Short mmCIF file of C-alpha atoms in Angstrom, two decimals:
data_model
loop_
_atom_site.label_atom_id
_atom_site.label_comp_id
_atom_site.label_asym_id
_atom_site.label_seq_id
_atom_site.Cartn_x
_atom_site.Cartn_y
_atom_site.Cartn_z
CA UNK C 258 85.56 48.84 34.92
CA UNK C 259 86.88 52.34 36.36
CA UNK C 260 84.92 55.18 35.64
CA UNK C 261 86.50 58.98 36.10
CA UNK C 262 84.77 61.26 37.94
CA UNK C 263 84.61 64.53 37.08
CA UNK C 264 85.09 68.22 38.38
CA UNK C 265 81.69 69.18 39.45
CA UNK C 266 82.90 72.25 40.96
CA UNK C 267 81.51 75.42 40.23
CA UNK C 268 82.23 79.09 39.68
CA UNK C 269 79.72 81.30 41.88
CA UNK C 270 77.78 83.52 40.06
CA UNK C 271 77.93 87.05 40.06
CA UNK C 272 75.01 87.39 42.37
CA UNK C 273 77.48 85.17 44.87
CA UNK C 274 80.23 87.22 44.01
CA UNK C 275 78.55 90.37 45.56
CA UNK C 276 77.24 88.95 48.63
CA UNK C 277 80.80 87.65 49.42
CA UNK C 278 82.87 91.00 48.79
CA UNK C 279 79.79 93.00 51.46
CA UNK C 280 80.11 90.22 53.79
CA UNK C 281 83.96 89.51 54.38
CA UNK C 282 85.19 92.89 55.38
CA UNK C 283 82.97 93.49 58.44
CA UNK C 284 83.37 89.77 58.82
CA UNK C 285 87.38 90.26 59.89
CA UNK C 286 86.89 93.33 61.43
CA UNK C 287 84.63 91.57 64.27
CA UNK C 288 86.91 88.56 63.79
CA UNK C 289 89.82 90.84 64.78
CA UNK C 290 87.91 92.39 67.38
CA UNK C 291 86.94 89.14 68.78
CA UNK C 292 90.28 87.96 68.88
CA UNK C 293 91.63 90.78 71.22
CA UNK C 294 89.08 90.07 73.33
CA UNK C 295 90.18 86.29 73.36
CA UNK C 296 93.64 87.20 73.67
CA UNK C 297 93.47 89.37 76.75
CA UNK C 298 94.17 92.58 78.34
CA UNK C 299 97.42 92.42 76.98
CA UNK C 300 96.91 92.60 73.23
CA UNK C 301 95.17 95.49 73.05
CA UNK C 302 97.15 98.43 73.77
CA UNK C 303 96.24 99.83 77.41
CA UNK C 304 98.75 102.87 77.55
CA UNK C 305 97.99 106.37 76.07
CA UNK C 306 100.59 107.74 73.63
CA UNK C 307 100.18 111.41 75.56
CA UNK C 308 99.05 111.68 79.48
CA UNK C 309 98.10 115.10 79.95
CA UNK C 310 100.40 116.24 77.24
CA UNK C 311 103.13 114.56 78.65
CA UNK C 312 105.00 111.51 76.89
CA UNK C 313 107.16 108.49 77.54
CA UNK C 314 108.34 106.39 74.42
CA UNK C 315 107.10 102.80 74.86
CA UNK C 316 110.63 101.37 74.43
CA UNK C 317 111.19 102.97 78.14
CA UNK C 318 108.63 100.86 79.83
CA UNK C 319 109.65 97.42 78.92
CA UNK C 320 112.64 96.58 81.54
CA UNK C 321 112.77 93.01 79.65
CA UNK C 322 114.38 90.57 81.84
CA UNK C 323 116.10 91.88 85.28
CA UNK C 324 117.74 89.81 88.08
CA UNK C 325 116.08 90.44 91.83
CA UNK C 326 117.75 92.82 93.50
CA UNK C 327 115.94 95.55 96.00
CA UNK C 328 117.96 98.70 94.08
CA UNK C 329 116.95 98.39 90.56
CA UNK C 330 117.33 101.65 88.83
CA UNK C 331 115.71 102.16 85.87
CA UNK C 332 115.85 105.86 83.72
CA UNK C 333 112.55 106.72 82.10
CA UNK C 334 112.97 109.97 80.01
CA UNK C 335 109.74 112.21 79.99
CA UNK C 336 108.30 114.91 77.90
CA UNK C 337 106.13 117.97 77.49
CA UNK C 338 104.92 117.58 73.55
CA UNK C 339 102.37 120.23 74.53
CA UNK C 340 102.46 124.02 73.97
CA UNK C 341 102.08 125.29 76.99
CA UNK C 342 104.04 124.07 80.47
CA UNK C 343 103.20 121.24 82.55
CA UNK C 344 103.55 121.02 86.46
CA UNK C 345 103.91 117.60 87.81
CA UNK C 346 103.43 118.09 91.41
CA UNK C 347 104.26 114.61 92.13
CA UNK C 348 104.51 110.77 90.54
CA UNK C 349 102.29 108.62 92.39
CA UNK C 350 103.17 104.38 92.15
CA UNK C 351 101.30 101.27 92.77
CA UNK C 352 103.27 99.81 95.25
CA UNK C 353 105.41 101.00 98.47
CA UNK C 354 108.51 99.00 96.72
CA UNK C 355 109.05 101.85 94.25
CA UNK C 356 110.06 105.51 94.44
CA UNK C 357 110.49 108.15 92.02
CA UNK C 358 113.09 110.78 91.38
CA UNK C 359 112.72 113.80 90.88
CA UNK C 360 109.52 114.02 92.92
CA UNK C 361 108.22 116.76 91.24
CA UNK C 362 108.89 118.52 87.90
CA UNK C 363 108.18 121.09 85.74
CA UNK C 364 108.72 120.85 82.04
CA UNK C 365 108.53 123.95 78.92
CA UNK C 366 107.30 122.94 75.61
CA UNK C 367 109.65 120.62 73.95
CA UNK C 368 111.61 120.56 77.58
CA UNK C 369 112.32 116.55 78.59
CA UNK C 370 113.10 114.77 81.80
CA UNK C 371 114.57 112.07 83.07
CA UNK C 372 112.68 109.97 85.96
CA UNK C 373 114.95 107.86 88.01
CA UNK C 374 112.47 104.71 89.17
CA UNK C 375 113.77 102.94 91.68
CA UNK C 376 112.36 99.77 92.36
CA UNK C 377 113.27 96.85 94.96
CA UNK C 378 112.41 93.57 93.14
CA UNK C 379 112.43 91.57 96.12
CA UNK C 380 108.98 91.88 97.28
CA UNK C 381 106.62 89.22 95.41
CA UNK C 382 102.99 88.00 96.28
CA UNK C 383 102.53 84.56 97.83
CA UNK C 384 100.78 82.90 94.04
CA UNK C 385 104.78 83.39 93.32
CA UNK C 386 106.41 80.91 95.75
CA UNK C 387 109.24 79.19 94.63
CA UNK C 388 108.73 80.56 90.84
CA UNK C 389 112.62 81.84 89.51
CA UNK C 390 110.85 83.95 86.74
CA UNK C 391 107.71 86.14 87.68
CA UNK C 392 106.22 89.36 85.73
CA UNK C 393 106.39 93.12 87.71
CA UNK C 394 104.08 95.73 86.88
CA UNK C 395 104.36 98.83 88.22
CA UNK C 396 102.63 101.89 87.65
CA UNK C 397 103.94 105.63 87.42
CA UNK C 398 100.90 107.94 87.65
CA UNK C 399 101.55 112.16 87.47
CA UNK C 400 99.28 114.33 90.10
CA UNK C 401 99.48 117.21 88.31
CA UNK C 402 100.22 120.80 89.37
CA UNK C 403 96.35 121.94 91.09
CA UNK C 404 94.84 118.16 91.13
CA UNK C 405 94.17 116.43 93.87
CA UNK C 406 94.37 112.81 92.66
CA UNK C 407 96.45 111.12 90.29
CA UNK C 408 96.22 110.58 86.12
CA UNK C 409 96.41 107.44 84.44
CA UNK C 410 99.31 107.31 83.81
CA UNK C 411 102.49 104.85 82.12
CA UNK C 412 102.94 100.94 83.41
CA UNK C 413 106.97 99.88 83.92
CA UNK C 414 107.18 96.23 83.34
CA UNK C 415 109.73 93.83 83.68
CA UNK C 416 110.63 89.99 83.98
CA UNK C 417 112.60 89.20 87.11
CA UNK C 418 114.76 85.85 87.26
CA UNK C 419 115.57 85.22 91.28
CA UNK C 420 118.66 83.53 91.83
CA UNK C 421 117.08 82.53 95.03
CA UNK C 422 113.56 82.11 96.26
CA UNK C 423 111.85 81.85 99.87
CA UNK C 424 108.70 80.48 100.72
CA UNK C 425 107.15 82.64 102.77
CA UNK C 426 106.52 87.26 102.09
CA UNK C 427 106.80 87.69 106.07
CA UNK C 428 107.53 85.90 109.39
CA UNK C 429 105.45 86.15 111.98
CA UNK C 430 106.05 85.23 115.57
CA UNK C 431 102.74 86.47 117.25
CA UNK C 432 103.36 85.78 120.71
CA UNK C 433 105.68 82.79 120.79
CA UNK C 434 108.80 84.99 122.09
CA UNK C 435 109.11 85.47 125.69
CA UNK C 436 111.09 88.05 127.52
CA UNK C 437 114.48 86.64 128.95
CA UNK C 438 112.77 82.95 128.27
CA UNK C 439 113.60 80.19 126.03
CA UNK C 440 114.43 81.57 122.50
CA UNK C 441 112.01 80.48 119.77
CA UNK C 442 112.69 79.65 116.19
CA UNK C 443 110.84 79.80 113.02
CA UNK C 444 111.71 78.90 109.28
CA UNK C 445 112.01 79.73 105.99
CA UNK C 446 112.77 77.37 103.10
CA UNK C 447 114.89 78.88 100.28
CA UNK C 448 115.29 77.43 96.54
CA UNK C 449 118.15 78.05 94.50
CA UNK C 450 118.11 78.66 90.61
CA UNK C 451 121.60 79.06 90.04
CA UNK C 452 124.54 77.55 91.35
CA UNK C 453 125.60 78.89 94.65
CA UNK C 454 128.49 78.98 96.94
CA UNK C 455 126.80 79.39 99.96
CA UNK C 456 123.32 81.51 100.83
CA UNK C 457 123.78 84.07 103.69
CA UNK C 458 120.97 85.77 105.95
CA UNK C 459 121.47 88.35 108.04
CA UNK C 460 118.76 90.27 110.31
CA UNK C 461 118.78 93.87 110.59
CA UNK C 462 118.60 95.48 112.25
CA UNK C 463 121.02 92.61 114.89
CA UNK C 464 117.95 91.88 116.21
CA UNK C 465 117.79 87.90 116.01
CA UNK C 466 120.30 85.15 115.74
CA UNK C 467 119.64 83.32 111.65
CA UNK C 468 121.67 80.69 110.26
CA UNK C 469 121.51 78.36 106.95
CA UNK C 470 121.09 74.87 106.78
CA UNK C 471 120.75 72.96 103.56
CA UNK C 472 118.38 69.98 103.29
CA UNK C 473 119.10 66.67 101.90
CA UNK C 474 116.60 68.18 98.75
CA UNK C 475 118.88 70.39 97.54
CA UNK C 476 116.90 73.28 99.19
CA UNK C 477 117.97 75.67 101.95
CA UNK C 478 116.33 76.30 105.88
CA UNK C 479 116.71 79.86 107.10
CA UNK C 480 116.03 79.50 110.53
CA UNK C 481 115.15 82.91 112.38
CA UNK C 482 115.63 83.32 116.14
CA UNK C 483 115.05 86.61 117.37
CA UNK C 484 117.17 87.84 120.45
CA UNK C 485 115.15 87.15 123.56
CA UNK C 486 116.42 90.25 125.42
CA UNK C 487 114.53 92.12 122.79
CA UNK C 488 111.78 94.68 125.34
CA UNK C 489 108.48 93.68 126.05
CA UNK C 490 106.61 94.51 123.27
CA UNK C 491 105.77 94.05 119.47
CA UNK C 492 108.94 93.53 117.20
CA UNK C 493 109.65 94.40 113.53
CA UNK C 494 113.14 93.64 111.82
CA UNK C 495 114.23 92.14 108.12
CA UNK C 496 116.11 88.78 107.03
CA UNK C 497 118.00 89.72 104.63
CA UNK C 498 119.40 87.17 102.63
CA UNK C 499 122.93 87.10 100.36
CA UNK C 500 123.40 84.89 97.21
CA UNK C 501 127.15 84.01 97.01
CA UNK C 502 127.65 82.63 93.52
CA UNK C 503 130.98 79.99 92.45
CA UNK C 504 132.62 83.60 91.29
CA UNK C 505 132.70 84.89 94.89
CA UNK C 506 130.17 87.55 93.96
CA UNK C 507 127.41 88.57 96.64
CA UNK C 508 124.26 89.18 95.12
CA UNK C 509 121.26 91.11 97.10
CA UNK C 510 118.11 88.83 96.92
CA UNK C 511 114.74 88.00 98.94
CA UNK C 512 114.05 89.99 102.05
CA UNK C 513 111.44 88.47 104.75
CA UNK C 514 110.13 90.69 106.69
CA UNK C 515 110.02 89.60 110.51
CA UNK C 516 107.81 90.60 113.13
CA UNK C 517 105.53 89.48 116.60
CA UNK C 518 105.30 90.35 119.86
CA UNK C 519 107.84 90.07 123.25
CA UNK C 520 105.98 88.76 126.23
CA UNK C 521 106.85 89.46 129.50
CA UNK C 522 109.28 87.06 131.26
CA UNK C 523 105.76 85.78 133.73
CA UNK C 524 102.71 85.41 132.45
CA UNK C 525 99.61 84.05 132.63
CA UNK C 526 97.44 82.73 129.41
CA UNK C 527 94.64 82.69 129.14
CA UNK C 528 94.85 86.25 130.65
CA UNK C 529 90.55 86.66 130.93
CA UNK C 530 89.12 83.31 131.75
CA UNK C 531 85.57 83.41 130.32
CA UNK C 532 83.20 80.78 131.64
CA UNK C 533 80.22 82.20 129.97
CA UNK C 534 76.58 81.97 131.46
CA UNK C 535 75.89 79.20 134.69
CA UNK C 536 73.69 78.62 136.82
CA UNK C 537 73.76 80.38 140.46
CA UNK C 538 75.63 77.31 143.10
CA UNK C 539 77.02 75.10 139.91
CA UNK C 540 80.88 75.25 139.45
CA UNK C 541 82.64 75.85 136.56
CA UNK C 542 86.41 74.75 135.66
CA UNK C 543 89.01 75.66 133.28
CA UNK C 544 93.16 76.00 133.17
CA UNK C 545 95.44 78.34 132.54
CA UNK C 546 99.07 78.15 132.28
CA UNK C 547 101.94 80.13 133.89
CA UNK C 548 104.54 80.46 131.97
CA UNK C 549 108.03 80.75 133.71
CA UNK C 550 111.62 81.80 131.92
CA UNK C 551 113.27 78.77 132.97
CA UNK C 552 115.56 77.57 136.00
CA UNK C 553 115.24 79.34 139.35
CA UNK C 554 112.08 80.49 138.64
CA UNK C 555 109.16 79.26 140.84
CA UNK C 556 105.38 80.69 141.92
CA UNK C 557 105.78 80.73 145.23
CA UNK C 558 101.75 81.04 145.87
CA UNK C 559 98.72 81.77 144.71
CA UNK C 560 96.09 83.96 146.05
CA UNK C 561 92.77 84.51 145.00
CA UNK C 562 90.01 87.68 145.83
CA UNK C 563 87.05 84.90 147.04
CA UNK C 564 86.48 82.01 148.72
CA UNK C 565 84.74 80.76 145.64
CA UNK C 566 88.05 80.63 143.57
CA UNK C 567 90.29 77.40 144.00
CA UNK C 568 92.75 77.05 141.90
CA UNK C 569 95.45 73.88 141.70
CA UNK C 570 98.75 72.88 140.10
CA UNK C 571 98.02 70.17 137.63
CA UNK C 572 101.73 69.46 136.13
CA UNK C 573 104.88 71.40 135.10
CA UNK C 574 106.89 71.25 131.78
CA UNK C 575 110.35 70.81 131.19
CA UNK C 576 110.35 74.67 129.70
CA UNK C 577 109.28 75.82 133.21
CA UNK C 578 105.52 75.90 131.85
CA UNK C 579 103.54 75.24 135.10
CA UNK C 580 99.30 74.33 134.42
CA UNK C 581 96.80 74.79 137.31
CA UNK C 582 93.20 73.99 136.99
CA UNK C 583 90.73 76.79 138.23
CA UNK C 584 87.54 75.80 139.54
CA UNK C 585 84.85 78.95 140.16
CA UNK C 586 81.41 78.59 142.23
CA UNK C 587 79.16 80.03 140.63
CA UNK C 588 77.76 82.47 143.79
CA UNK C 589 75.80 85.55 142.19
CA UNK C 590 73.57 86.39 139.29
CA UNK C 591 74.57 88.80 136.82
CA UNK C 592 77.97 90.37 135.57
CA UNK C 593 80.81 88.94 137.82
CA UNK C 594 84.66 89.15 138.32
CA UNK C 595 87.00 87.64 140.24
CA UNK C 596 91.37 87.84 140.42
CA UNK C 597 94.14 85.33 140.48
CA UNK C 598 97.54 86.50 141.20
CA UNK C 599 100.02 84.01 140.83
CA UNK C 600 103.17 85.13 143.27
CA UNK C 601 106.57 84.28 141.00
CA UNK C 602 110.03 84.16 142.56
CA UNK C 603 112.85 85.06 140.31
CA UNK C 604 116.17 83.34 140.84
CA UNK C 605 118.14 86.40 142.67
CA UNK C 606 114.71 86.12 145.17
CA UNK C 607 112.56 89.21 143.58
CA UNK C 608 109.06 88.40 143.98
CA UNK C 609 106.38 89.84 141.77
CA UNK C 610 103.18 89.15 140.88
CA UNK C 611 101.20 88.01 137.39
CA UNK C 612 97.14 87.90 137.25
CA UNK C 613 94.45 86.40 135.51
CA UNK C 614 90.57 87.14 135.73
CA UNK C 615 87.72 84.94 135.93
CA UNK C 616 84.36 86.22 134.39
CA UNK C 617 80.97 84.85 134.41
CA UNK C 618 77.43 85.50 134.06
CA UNK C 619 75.43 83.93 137.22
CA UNK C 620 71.95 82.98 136.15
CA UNK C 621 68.75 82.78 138.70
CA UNK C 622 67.66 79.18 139.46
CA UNK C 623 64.13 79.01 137.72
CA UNK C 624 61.46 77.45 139.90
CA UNK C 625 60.20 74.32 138.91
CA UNK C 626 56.70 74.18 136.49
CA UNK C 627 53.29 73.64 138.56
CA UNK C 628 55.26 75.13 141.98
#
């Protein structure tokens, strides 16, 4: 037998009634509150409508979605909703990839600007690898006329889509390149988003041989050789690289900075050979390498500033790398020095010379316990 069952539900009273209609309004508010919080910076609104009585409309900040180039322009109109003028002295940004134009204004009541922003959209931080869509934040903060620091002031943001991406923000070479020597190479690996009819790299200033190779992945090598009759000396040039799409138009994209340091054509490495503290009348060994430009050249001796320096070849390397092994008596307590100079040979017979130095601490035999 099948029994109904009936609506038990209630009504609430009036005293019920009350309680809910003082209870649910401050109830959303923290719920709304809450869920900014939840949210993120980015739902609650972080720009001020007015910056010292300046104003930008919001519609001027959001770029939306912008291909990579390094000479994005973008127009911001300002103005002075104040009643009295306003001297900008000059707009201050939050990275060294933007500019703005004009550098300084000055604006009547009413009066508006325009702000040329020009932004290169190349540069990206190394969490962004390989990504073909990454956000850009800049910001554009007014020193005003008299200050001596900047306002908070207006954030430009934009999406960028890269038609091609690199692996790496910079190059470095340290101090892999030598002086008239054997060239060295280093590499980048490039990703394209879009279809391409070929990638191009370029260094500039013509300061290092590059050329493209694609990989059975799909990807692409950018292999970097800077020129090794660059001086002696550190090194700074750009890769800048060229995406060619089916159309046969040449689009601007990542640059790669490039840098390190020439080394002379001879040279010795370690330069300072530190054997630390011995014992006064042990011995202490260690190598060192000489490292030669290639064919013809030769060291044609070695000589040392004591007795208690004897240093021998050990092998030689196809690249004209040539290892000796120094072994140092250790003669005299305390602070001590002593020089190599390795005599080089250069194939049209110029001899000169490349040194190394040998430091140690001597310490005093102690005498033995109960003598």
């Amino acid at each position: 037998m099948t029994r109904a069952i009936k609506d038990v539900s209630r009504k609430p009273g009036w005293r019920q009634q009350v309680i809910t209609l003082i209870l649910i309004p401050p109830a959303c508010y923290a719920a709304y509150w809450l869920g900014t919080l939840v949210a993120g910076p980015g739902s609650v609104p972080t720009q001020l409508p007015n910056v010292g009585g300046l104003h930008i409309d919001a519609k001027y900040l959001d770029l939306g979605e912008v291909w990579e180039t390094p000479e994005h322009v973008a127009v911001v109109p300002v103005q002075n909703v104040s009643s009295a003028p306003i001297t900008v002295a000059e707009f201050a940004t939050s990275c060294d990839c933007s500019g703005v134009e004009p550098k300084s204004v000055t604006l009547q009541p009413g009066q508006r600007a325009d702000l040329t922003v020009k932004l290169d959209l190349t540069h990206r931080l190394p969490y962004q690898f390989g990504l073909a869509r990454r956000p850009v934040t800049v910001r554009i903060d007014p020193v005003f006329g008299g200050d001596y620091a900047p306002s908070t002031g207006w954030e430009l943001k934009a999406v960028v889509r890269s038609r091609v991406s690199v692996n790496a923000t910079r190059l470095d070479f340290m101090d892999l390149c030598t002086h008239a020597g054997t060239p060295a190479s280093r590499t980048v690996r490039a990703t394209a988003h879009v279809p391409l009819a070929r990638l191009e790299a370029v260094a500039v200033p013509n300061a290092a041989a590059v050329r493209v190779t694609p990989e059975p992945s799909g990807e692409l090598d950018i292999v970097v050789t800077p020129d090794p009759g660059l001086p002696v000396g550190p090194f700074r040039f750009e890769v800048r690289t060229t995406a060619v799409t089916p159309d046969g138009v040449a689009h601007r994209c990542a640059t790669i900075p490039v840098c390190g340091e020439m080394q002379p054509a001879t040279r010795v490495t370690p330069g300072v050979v530190l054997l630390g503290e011995r014992a006064v009348n042990s011995t202490a060994e260690a190598e060192v390498i000489v490292r030669l430009p290639g064919v013809g050249w030769s060291v044609e001796r070695i000589e040392v500033e004591s007795l208690d320096t004897v240093v021998k070849k050990v092998d030689s390397d196809a690249d004209g790398t040539q290892r000796y092994r120094v072994v140092q008596r250790i003669a005299r307590t305390g602070d001590q020095t002593a020089a190599i100079d390795f005599v080089v040979r250069r194939p049209g017979g110029e001899v000169g010379k490349v040194d190394a130095t040998v430091c140690y601490y001597g310490l005093a035999k102690r005498p033995r316990a109960g003598m």
